[in-house]
Amino acid sequence: MVPSVLENVRVLAGRNRIAFTRHASERMWENGLSEDDVRHALRQASALFLGSDGRLQVVGVVPGGDELAVDLVFDGGLVIVTGFVEAR
């Protein structure tokens, strides 16, 4: 059985195969998010969308209960491009 893209996201996040771009780090700081928050959301990822710009957008939940949407690309692990919190 071939794992789904969403399953691959969860597995790579669980193995801590994540790199954060400068832009992602800046957006996380602006939104009060830590790298651990993003990792947690990706390990618990529940939905996957293709954004209008062609990037994958994954939705998960941070420990505080807010939904987090993260745009990402695959490059030997996960490379986080940007992320933002959506209120539940």
PDB file of N, CA and C in Angstrom:
ATOM      1  N   MET A   1       0.839  -1.184   0.000  1.00  0.00           N
ATOM      2  CA  MET A   1       0.000   0.000   0.000  1.00  0.00           C
ATOM      3  C   MET A   1       0.887   1.251   0.000  1.00  0.00           C
ATOM      4  N   VAL A   2       0.596   2.205  -0.840  1.00  0.00           N
ATOM      5  CA  VAL A   2       1.357   3.443  -0.932  1.00  0.00           C
ATOM      6  C   VAL A   2       0.783   4.436   0.082  1.00  0.00           C
ATOM      7  N   PRO A   3       1.659   5.000   0.945  1.00  0.00           N
ATOM      8  CA  PRO A   3       1.139   5.958   1.926  1.00  0.00           C
ATOM      9  C   PRO A   3       0.656   7.237   1.259  1.00  0.00           C
ATOM     10  N   SER A   4      -0.349   7.846   1.833  1.00  0.00           N
ATOM     11  CA  SER A   4      -0.876   9.095   1.296  1.00  0.00           C
ATOM     12  C   SER A   4       0.081  10.244   1.608  1.00  0.00           C
ATOM     13  N   VAL A   5      -0.097  11.341   0.926  1.00  0.00           N
ATOM     14  CA  VAL A   5       0.727  12.530   1.173  1.00  0.00           C
ATOM     15  C   VAL A   5       0.547  12.980   2.615  1.00  0.00           C
ATOM     16  N   LEU A   6      -0.687  12.958   3.115  1.00  0.00           N
ATOM     17  CA  LEU A   6      -0.951  13.364   4.490  1.00  0.00           C
ATOM     18  C   LEU A   6      -0.229  12.459   5.484  1.00  0.00           C
ATOM     19  N   GLU A   7      -0.223  11.155   5.210  1.00  0.00           N
ATOM     20  CA  GLU A   7       0.506  10.222   6.069  1.00  0.00           C
ATOM     21  C   GLU A   7       2.001  10.517   6.037  1.00  0.00           C
ATOM     22  N   ASN A   8       2.532  10.851   4.855  1.00  0.00           N
ATOM     23  CA  ASN A   8       3.949  11.205   4.753  1.00  0.00           C
ATOM     24  C   ASN A   8       4.272  12.443   5.568  1.00  0.00           C
ATOM     25  N   VAL A   9       3.383  13.425   5.552  1.00  0.00           N
ATOM     26  CA  VAL A   9       3.583  14.632   6.360  1.00  0.00           C
ATOM     27  C   VAL A   9       3.678  14.257   7.834  1.00  0.00           C
ATOM     28  N   ARG A  10       2.740  13.435   8.306  1.00  0.00           N
ATOM     29  CA  ARG A  10       2.734  13.025   9.720  1.00  0.00           C
ATOM     30  C   ARG A  10       4.004  12.274  10.091  1.00  0.00           C
ATOM     31  N   VAL A  11       4.420  11.360   9.223  1.00  0.00           N
ATOM     32  CA  VAL A  11       5.617  10.558   9.498  1.00  0.00           C
ATOM     33  C   VAL A  11       6.867  11.436   9.535  1.00  0.00           C
ATOM     34  N   LEU A  12       7.032  12.296   8.528  1.00  0.00           N
ATOM     35  CA  LEU A  12       8.211  13.161   8.494  1.00  0.00           C
ATOM     36  C   LEU A  12       8.227  14.112   9.687  1.00  0.00           C
ATOM     37  N   ALA A  13       7.073  14.642  10.071  1.00  0.00           N
ATOM     38  CA  ALA A  13       7.007  15.512  11.243  1.00  0.00           C
ATOM     39  C   ALA A  13       7.349  14.734  12.509  1.00  0.00           C
ATOM     40  N   GLY A  14       6.872  13.502  12.592  1.00  0.00           N
ATOM     41  CA  GLY A  14       7.178  12.660  13.748  1.00  0.00           C
ATOM     42  C   GLY A  14       8.653  12.332  13.866  1.00  0.00           C
ATOM     43  N   ARG A  15       9.331  12.298  12.736  1.00  0.00           N
ATOM     44  CA  ARG A  15      10.786  12.052  12.717  1.00  0.00           C
ATOM     45  C   ARG A  15      11.584  13.344  12.798  1.00  0.00           C
ATOM     46  N   ASN A  16      10.864  14.465  12.981  1.00  0.00           N
ATOM     47  CA  ASN A  16      11.487  15.782  13.097  1.00  0.00           C
ATOM     48  C   ASN A  16      12.273  16.167  11.848  1.00  0.00           C
ATOM     49  N   ARG A  17      11.769  15.783  10.693  1.00  0.00           N
ATOM     50  CA  ARG A  17      12.403  16.112   9.411  1.00  0.00           C
ATOM     51  C   ARG A  17      11.768  17.380   8.863  1.00  0.00           C
ATOM     52  N   ILE A  18      11.947  18.458   9.597  1.00  0.00           N
ATOM     53  CA  ILE A  18      11.338  19.734   9.256  1.00  0.00           C
ATOM     54  C   ILE A  18      12.411  20.813   9.263  1.00  0.00           C
ATOM     55  N   ALA A  19      12.381  21.657   8.257  1.00  0.00           N
ATOM     56  CA  ALA A  19      13.243  22.841   8.217  1.00  0.00           C
ATOM     57  C   ALA A  19      12.333  24.049   8.054  1.00  0.00           C
ATOM     58  N   PHE A  20      12.669  25.127   8.712  1.00  0.00           N
ATOM     59  CA  PHE A  20      11.861  26.340   8.673  1.00  0.00           C
ATOM     60  C   PHE A  20      12.583  27.409   7.866  1.00  0.00           C
ATOM     61  N   THR A  21      11.900  27.979   6.894  1.00  0.00           N
ATOM     62  CA  THR A  21      12.479  29.090   6.144  1.00  0.00           C
ATOM     63  C   THR A  21      12.478  30.334   7.025  1.00  0.00           C
ATOM     64  N   ARG A  22      13.240  31.323   6.623  1.00  0.00           N
ATOM     65  CA  ARG A  22      13.259  32.584   7.366  1.00  0.00           C
ATOM     66  C   ARG A  22      11.839  33.175   7.416  1.00  0.00           C
ATOM     67  N   HIS A  23      11.163  33.154   6.285  1.00  0.00           N
ATOM     68  CA  HIS A  23       9.807  33.693   6.227  1.00  0.00           C
ATOM     69  C   HIS A  23       8.893  32.964   7.207  1.00  0.00           C
ATOM     70  N   ALA A  24       8.994  31.647   7.245  1.00  0.00           N
ATOM     71  CA  ALA A  24       8.157  30.874   8.163  1.00  0.00           C
ATOM     72  C   ALA A  24       8.467  31.255   9.606  1.00  0.00           C
ATOM     73  N   SER A  25       9.743  31.376   9.931  1.00  0.00           N
ATOM     74  CA  SER A  25      10.132  31.744  11.298  1.00  0.00           C
ATOM     75  C   SER A  25       9.587  33.117  11.676  1.00  0.00           C
ATOM     76  N   GLU A  26       9.632  34.063  10.745  1.00  0.00           N
ATOM     77  CA  GLU A  26       9.100  35.397  11.009  1.00  0.00           C
ATOM     78  C   GLU A  26       7.596  35.353  11.234  1.00  0.00           C
ATOM     79  N   ARG A  27       6.878  34.610  10.396  1.00  0.00           N
ATOM     80  CA  ARG A  27       5.423  34.497  10.546  1.00  0.00           C
ATOM     81  C   ARG A  27       5.059  33.788  11.849  1.00  0.00           C
ATOM     82  N   MET A  28       5.830  32.762  12.213  1.00  0.00           N
ATOM     83  CA  MET A  28       5.573  32.059  13.468  1.00  0.00           C
ATOM     84  C   MET A  28       5.741  33.021  14.643  1.00  0.00           C
ATOM     85  N   TRP A  29       6.804  33.817  14.625  1.00  0.00           N
ATOM     86  CA  TRP A  29       7.053  34.782  15.693  1.00  0.00           C
ATOM     87  C   TRP A  29       5.893  35.778  15.773  1.00  0.00           C
ATOM     88  N   GLU A  30       5.437  36.284  14.612  1.00  0.00           N
ATOM     89  CA  GLU A  30       4.327  37.241  14.565  1.00  0.00           C
ATOM     90  C   GLU A  30       3.045  36.655  15.163  1.00  0.00           C
ATOM     91  N   ASN A  31       2.863  35.350  14.996  1.00  0.00           N
ATOM     92  CA  ASN A  31       1.646  34.677  15.465  1.00  0.00           C
ATOM     93  C   ASN A  31       1.812  33.983  16.816  1.00  0.00           C
ATOM     94  N   GLY A  32       2.971  34.167  17.451  1.00  0.00           N
ATOM     95  CA  GLY A  32       3.191  33.564  18.759  1.00  0.00           C
ATOM     96  C   GLY A  32       3.304  32.057  18.736  1.00  0.00           C
ATOM     97  N   LEU A  33       3.823  31.518  17.637  1.00  0.00           N
ATOM     98  CA  LEU A  33       3.977  30.064  17.486  1.00  0.00           C
ATOM     99  C   LEU A  33       5.423  29.653  17.679  1.00  0.00           C
ATOM    100  N   SER A  34       5.602  28.480  18.246  1.00  0.00           N
ATOM    101  CA  SER A  34       6.945  27.912  18.360  1.00  0.00           C
ATOM    102  C   SER A  34       7.122  26.810  17.319  1.00  0.00           C
ATOM    103  N   GLU A  35       8.356  26.404  17.109  1.00  0.00           N
ATOM    104  CA  GLU A  35       8.606  25.268  16.210  1.00  0.00           C
ATOM    105  C   GLU A  35       7.900  24.027  16.726  1.00  0.00           C
ATOM    106  N   ASP A  36       7.857  23.854  18.046  1.00  0.00           N
ATOM    107  CA  ASP A  36       7.163  22.700  18.628  1.00  0.00           C
ATOM    108  C   ASP A  36       5.669  22.730  18.314  1.00  0.00           C
ATOM    109  N   ASP A  37       5.061  23.936  18.306  1.00  0.00           N
ATOM    110  CA  ASP A  37       3.642  24.048  17.947  1.00  0.00           C
ATOM    111  C   ASP A  37       3.409  23.540  16.530  1.00  0.00           C
ATOM    112  N   VAL A  38       4.276  23.953  15.617  1.00  0.00           N
ATOM    113  CA  VAL A  38       4.128  23.552  14.216  1.00  0.00           C
ATOM    114  C   VAL A  38       4.348  22.051  14.069  1.00  0.00           C
ATOM    115  N   ARG A  39       5.372  21.530  14.718  1.00  0.00           N
ATOM    116  CA  ARG A  39       5.629  20.080  14.656  1.00  0.00           C
ATOM    117  C   ARG A  39       4.419  19.297  15.169  1.00  0.00           C
ATOM    118  N   HIS A  40       3.869  19.742  16.293  1.00  0.00           N
ATOM    119  CA  HIS A  40       2.702  19.071  16.869  1.00  0.00           C
ATOM    120  C   HIS A  40       1.539  19.073  15.874  1.00  0.00           C
ATOM    121  N   ALA A  41       1.270  20.229  15.279  1.00  0.00           N
ATOM    122  CA  ALA A  41       0.171  20.331  14.315  1.00  0.00           C
ATOM    123  C   ALA A  41       0.392  19.407  13.122  1.00  0.00           C
ATOM    124  N   LEU A  42       1.626  19.324  12.643  1.00  0.00           N
ATOM    125  CA  LEU A  42       1.907  18.463  11.487  1.00  0.00           C
ATOM    126  C   LEU A  42       1.841  16.984  11.851  1.00  0.00           C
ATOM    127  N   ARG A  43       2.231  16.632  13.063  1.00  0.00           N
ATOM    128  CA  ARG A  43       2.099  15.225  13.495  1.00  0.00           C
ATOM    129  C   ARG A  43       0.638  14.822  13.604  1.00  0.00           C
ATOM    130  N   GLN A  44      -0.229  15.805  13.884  1.00  0.00           N
ATOM    131  CA  GLN A  44      -1.667  15.556  14.025  1.00  0.00           C
ATOM    132  C   GLN A  44      -2.448  16.003  12.784  1.00  0.00           C
ATOM    133  N   ALA A  45      -1.768  16.231  11.683  1.00  0.00           N
ATOM    134  CA  ALA A  45      -2.387  16.802  10.477  1.00  0.00           C
ATOM    135  C   ALA A  45      -3.670  16.057  10.105  1.00  0.00           C
ATOM    136  N   SER A  46      -4.710  16.850   9.817  1.00  0.00           N
ATOM    137  CA  SER A  46      -6.015  16.247   9.536  1.00  0.00           C
ATOM    138  C   SER A  46      -6.544  16.531   8.137  1.00  0.00           C
ATOM    139  N   ALA A  47      -5.950  17.494   7.446  1.00  0.00           N
ATOM    140  CA  ALA A  47      -6.449  17.838   6.112  1.00  0.00           C
ATOM    141  C   ALA A  47      -5.299  18.357   5.257  1.00  0.00           C
ATOM    142  N   LEU A  48      -5.463  18.193   3.957  1.00  0.00           N
ATOM    143  CA  LEU A  48      -4.449  18.612   2.993  1.00  0.00           C
ATOM    144  C   LEU A  48      -5.147  19.266   1.814  1.00  0.00           C
ATOM    145  N   PHE A  49      -4.647  20.421   1.412  1.00  0.00           N
ATOM    146  CA  PHE A  49      -5.224  21.161   0.294  1.00  0.00           C
ATOM    147  C   PHE A  49      -4.119  21.610  -0.639  1.00  0.00           C
ATOM    148  N   LEU A  50      -4.471  21.840  -1.878  1.00  0.00           N
ATOM    149  CA  LEU A  50      -3.546  22.449  -2.824  1.00  0.00           C
ATOM    150  C   LEU A  50      -3.928  23.918  -2.924  1.00  0.00           C
ATOM    151  N   GLY A  51      -2.997  24.795  -2.516  1.00  0.00           N
ATOM    152  CA  GLY A  51      -3.262  26.226  -2.531  1.00  0.00           C
ATOM    153  C   GLY A  51      -3.276  26.785  -3.942  1.00  0.00           C
ATOM    154  N   SER A  52      -3.785  28.001  -4.063  1.00  0.00           N
ATOM    155  CA  SER A  52      -3.881  28.640  -5.370  1.00  0.00           C
ATOM    156  C   SER A  52      -2.513  28.890  -5.984  1.00  0.00           C
ATOM    157  N   ASP A  53      -1.471  28.956  -5.142  1.00  0.00           N
ATOM    158  CA  ASP A  53      -0.113  29.172  -5.645  1.00  0.00           C
ATOM    159  C   ASP A  53       0.598  27.858  -5.960  1.00  0.00           C
ATOM    160  N   GLY A  54      -0.100  26.727  -5.820  1.00  0.00           N
ATOM    161  CA  GLY A  54       0.468  25.424  -6.129  1.00  0.00           C
ATOM    162  C   GLY A  54       1.164  24.744  -4.973  1.00  0.00           C
ATOM    163  N   ARG A  55       1.244  25.410  -3.848  1.00  0.00           N
ATOM    164  CA  ARG A  55       1.862  24.795  -2.662  1.00  0.00           C
ATOM    165  C   ARG A  55       0.848  23.930  -1.928  1.00  0.00           C
ATOM    166  N   LEU A  56       1.365  22.953  -1.207  1.00  0.00           N
ATOM    167  CA  LEU A  56       0.509  22.145  -0.357  1.00  0.00           C
ATOM    168  C   LEU A  56       0.220  22.907   0.918  1.00  0.00           C
ATOM    169  N   GLN A  57      -1.009  22.832   1.382  1.00  0.00           N
ATOM    170  CA  GLN A  57      -1.371  23.424   2.658  1.00  0.00           C
ATOM    171  C   GLN A  57      -1.917  22.314   3.538  1.00  0.00           C
ATOM    172  N   VAL A  58      -1.314  22.163   4.709  1.00  0.00           N
ATOM    173  CA  VAL A  58      -1.697  21.122   5.651  1.00  0.00           C
ATOM    174  C   VAL A  58      -2.307  21.794   6.876  1.00  0.00           C
ATOM    175  N   VAL A  59      -3.388  21.208   7.382  1.00  0.00           N
ATOM    176  CA  VAL A  59      -4.068  21.745   8.549  1.00  0.00           C
ATOM    177  C   VAL A  59      -3.956  20.756   9.696  1.00  0.00           C
ATOM    178  N   GLY A  60      -3.568  21.268  10.859  1.00  0.00           N
ATOM    179  CA  GLY A  60      -3.489  20.481  12.082  1.00  0.00           C
ATOM    180  C   GLY A  60      -3.900  21.361  13.245  1.00  0.00           C
ATOM    181  N   VAL A  61      -3.779  20.836  14.446  1.00  0.00           N
ATOM    182  CA  VAL A  61      -4.177  21.571  15.644  1.00  0.00           C
ATOM    183  C   VAL A  61      -2.973  21.733  16.552  1.00  0.00           C
ATOM    184  N   VAL A  62      -2.742  22.977  17.011  1.00  0.00           N
ATOM    185  CA  VAL A  62      -1.654  23.240  17.961  1.00  0.00           C
ATOM    186  C   VAL A  62      -2.127  22.869  19.356  1.00  0.00           C
ATOM    187  N   PRO A  63      -1.187  22.683  20.316  1.00  0.00           N
ATOM    188  CA  PRO A  63      -1.583  22.266  21.665  1.00  0.00           C
ATOM    189  C   PRO A  63      -2.674  23.121  22.307  1.00  0.00           C
ATOM    190  N   GLY A  64      -2.759  24.421  22.000  1.00  0.00           N
ATOM    191  CA  GLY A  64      -3.791  25.269  22.584  1.00  0.00           C
ATOM    192  C   GLY A  64      -5.174  25.055  21.994  1.00  0.00           C
ATOM    193  N   GLY A  65      -5.281  24.267  20.923  1.00  0.00           N
ATOM    194  CA  GLY A  65      -6.565  23.955  20.318  1.00  0.00           C
ATOM    195  C   GLY A  65      -6.886  24.718  19.054  1.00  0.00           C
ATOM    196  N   ASP A  66      -6.063  25.728  18.697  1.00  0.00           N
ATOM    197  CA  ASP A  66      -6.301  26.459  17.455  1.00  0.00           C
ATOM    198  C   ASP A  66      -5.858  25.631  16.262  1.00  0.00           C
ATOM    199  N   GLU A  67      -6.575  25.810  15.146  1.00  0.00           N
ATOM    200  CA  GLU A  67      -6.147  25.169  13.906  1.00  0.00           C
ATOM    201  C   GLU A  67      -4.976  25.951  13.331  1.00  0.00           C
ATOM    202  N   LEU A  68      -4.041  25.226  12.780  1.00  0.00           N
ATOM    203  CA  LEU A  68      -2.883  25.835  12.148  1.00  0.00           C
ATOM    204  C   LEU A  68      -2.811  25.338  10.716  1.00  0.00           C
ATOM    205  N   ALA A  69      -2.753  26.253   9.781  1.00  0.00           N
ATOM    206  CA  ALA A  69      -2.568  25.907   8.377  1.00  0.00           C
ATOM    207  C   ALA A  69      -1.123  26.235   8.017  1.00  0.00           C
ATOM    208  N   VAL A  70      -0.436  25.288   7.412  1.00  0.00           N
ATOM    209  CA  VAL A  70       0.970  25.442   7.059  1.00  0.00           C
ATOM    210  C   VAL A  70       1.157  25.160   5.584  1.00  0.00           C
ATOM    211  N   ASP A  71       1.748  26.097   4.854  1.00  0.00           N
ATOM    212  CA  ASP A  71       2.131  25.853   3.468  1.00  0.00           C
ATOM    213  C   ASP A  71       3.499  25.193   3.493  1.00  0.00           C
ATOM    214  N   LEU A  72       3.681  24.148   2.692  1.00  0.00           N
ATOM    215  CA  LEU A  72       4.953  23.440   2.716  1.00  0.00           C
ATOM    216  C   LEU A  72       5.310  22.875   1.363  1.00  0.00           C
ATOM    217  N   VAL A  73       6.571  22.530   1.245  1.00  0.00           N
ATOM    218  CA  VAL A  73       7.075  21.797   0.087  1.00  0.00           C
ATOM    219  C   VAL A  73       7.910  20.645   0.613  1.00  0.00           C
ATOM    220  N   PHE A  74       8.016  19.577  -0.158  1.00  0.00           N
ATOM    221  CA  PHE A  74       8.861  18.441   0.200  1.00  0.00           C
ATOM    222  C   PHE A  74      10.234  18.637  -0.409  1.00  0.00           C
ATOM    223  N   ASP A  75      11.261  18.381   0.392  1.00  0.00           N
ATOM    224  CA  ASP A  75      12.637  18.460  -0.091  1.00  0.00           C
ATOM    225  C   ASP A  75      13.500  17.615   0.827  1.00  0.00           C
ATOM    226  N   GLY A  76      13.347  16.297   0.739  1.00  0.00           N
ATOM    227  CA  GLY A  76      14.101  15.386   1.591  1.00  0.00           C
ATOM    228  C   GLY A  76      13.569  15.343   3.014  1.00  0.00           C
ATOM    229  N   GLY A  77      12.602  16.088   3.311  1.00  0.00           N
ATOM    230  CA  GLY A  77      11.931  16.227   4.600  1.00  0.00           C
ATOM    231  C   GLY A  77      10.858  17.250   4.344  1.00  0.00           C
ATOM    232  N   LEU A  78      10.394  17.900   5.337  1.00  0.00           N
ATOM    233  CA  LEU A  78       9.432  18.964   5.128  1.00  0.00           C
ATOM    234  C   LEU A  78      10.163  20.293   5.190  1.00  0.00           C
ATOM    235  N   VAL A  79       9.856  21.171   4.301  1.00  0.00           N
ATOM    236  CA  VAL A  79      10.346  22.530   4.373  1.00  0.00           C
ATOM    237  C   VAL A  79       9.125  23.407   4.570  1.00  0.00           C
ATOM    238  N   ILE A  80       9.032  24.047   5.696  1.00  0.00           N
ATOM    239  CA  ILE A  80       7.892  24.901   5.979  1.00  0.00           C
ATOM    240  C   ILE A  80       8.094  26.220   5.260  1.00  0.00           C
ATOM    241  N   VAL A  81       7.109  26.625   4.502  1.00  0.00           N
ATOM    242  CA  VAL A  81       7.216  27.876   3.759  1.00  0.00           C
ATOM    243  C   VAL A  81       6.588  28.999   4.573  1.00  0.00           C
ATOM    244  N   THR A  82       5.391  28.807   5.066  1.00  0.00           N
ATOM    245  CA  THR A  82       4.747  29.805   5.924  1.00  0.00           C
ATOM    246  C   THR A  82       3.646  29.129   6.701  1.00  0.00           C
ATOM    247  N   GLY A  83       3.161  29.781   7.734  1.00  0.00           N
ATOM    248  CA  GLY A  83       2.083  29.214   8.532  1.00  0.00           C
ATOM    249  C   GLY A  83       1.284  30.300   9.193  1.00  0.00           C
ATOM    250  N   PHE A  84       0.029  30.025   9.472  1.00  0.00           N
ATOM    251  CA  PHE A  84      -0.804  31.000  10.169  1.00  0.00           C
ATOM    252  C   PHE A  84      -1.847  30.265  10.995  1.00  0.00           C
ATOM    253  N   VAL A  85      -2.315  30.921  12.032  1.00  0.00           N
ATOM    254  CA  VAL A  85      -3.305  30.318  12.931  1.00  0.00           C
ATOM    255  C   VAL A  85      -4.691  30.741  12.467  1.00  0.00           C
ATOM    256  N   GLU A  86      -5.576  29.793  12.381  1.00  0.00           N
ATOM    257  CA  GLU A  86      -6.986  30.058  12.110  1.00  0.00           C
ATOM    258  C   GLU A  86      -7.755  29.759  13.389  1.00  0.00           C
ATOM    259  N   ALA A  87      -8.518  30.702  13.870  1.00  0.00           N
ATOM    260  CA  ALA A  87      -9.291  30.492  15.099  1.00  0.00           C
ATOM    261  C   ALA A  87     -10.306  29.381  14.900  1.00  0.00           C
ATOM    262  N   ARG A  88     -10.470  28.561  15.894  1.00  0.00           N
ATOM    263  CA  ARG A  88     -11.451  27.473  15.835  1.00  0.00           C
ATOM    264  C   ARG A  88     -12.811  28.007  16.124  1.00  0.00           C
TER     265      ARG A  88
END
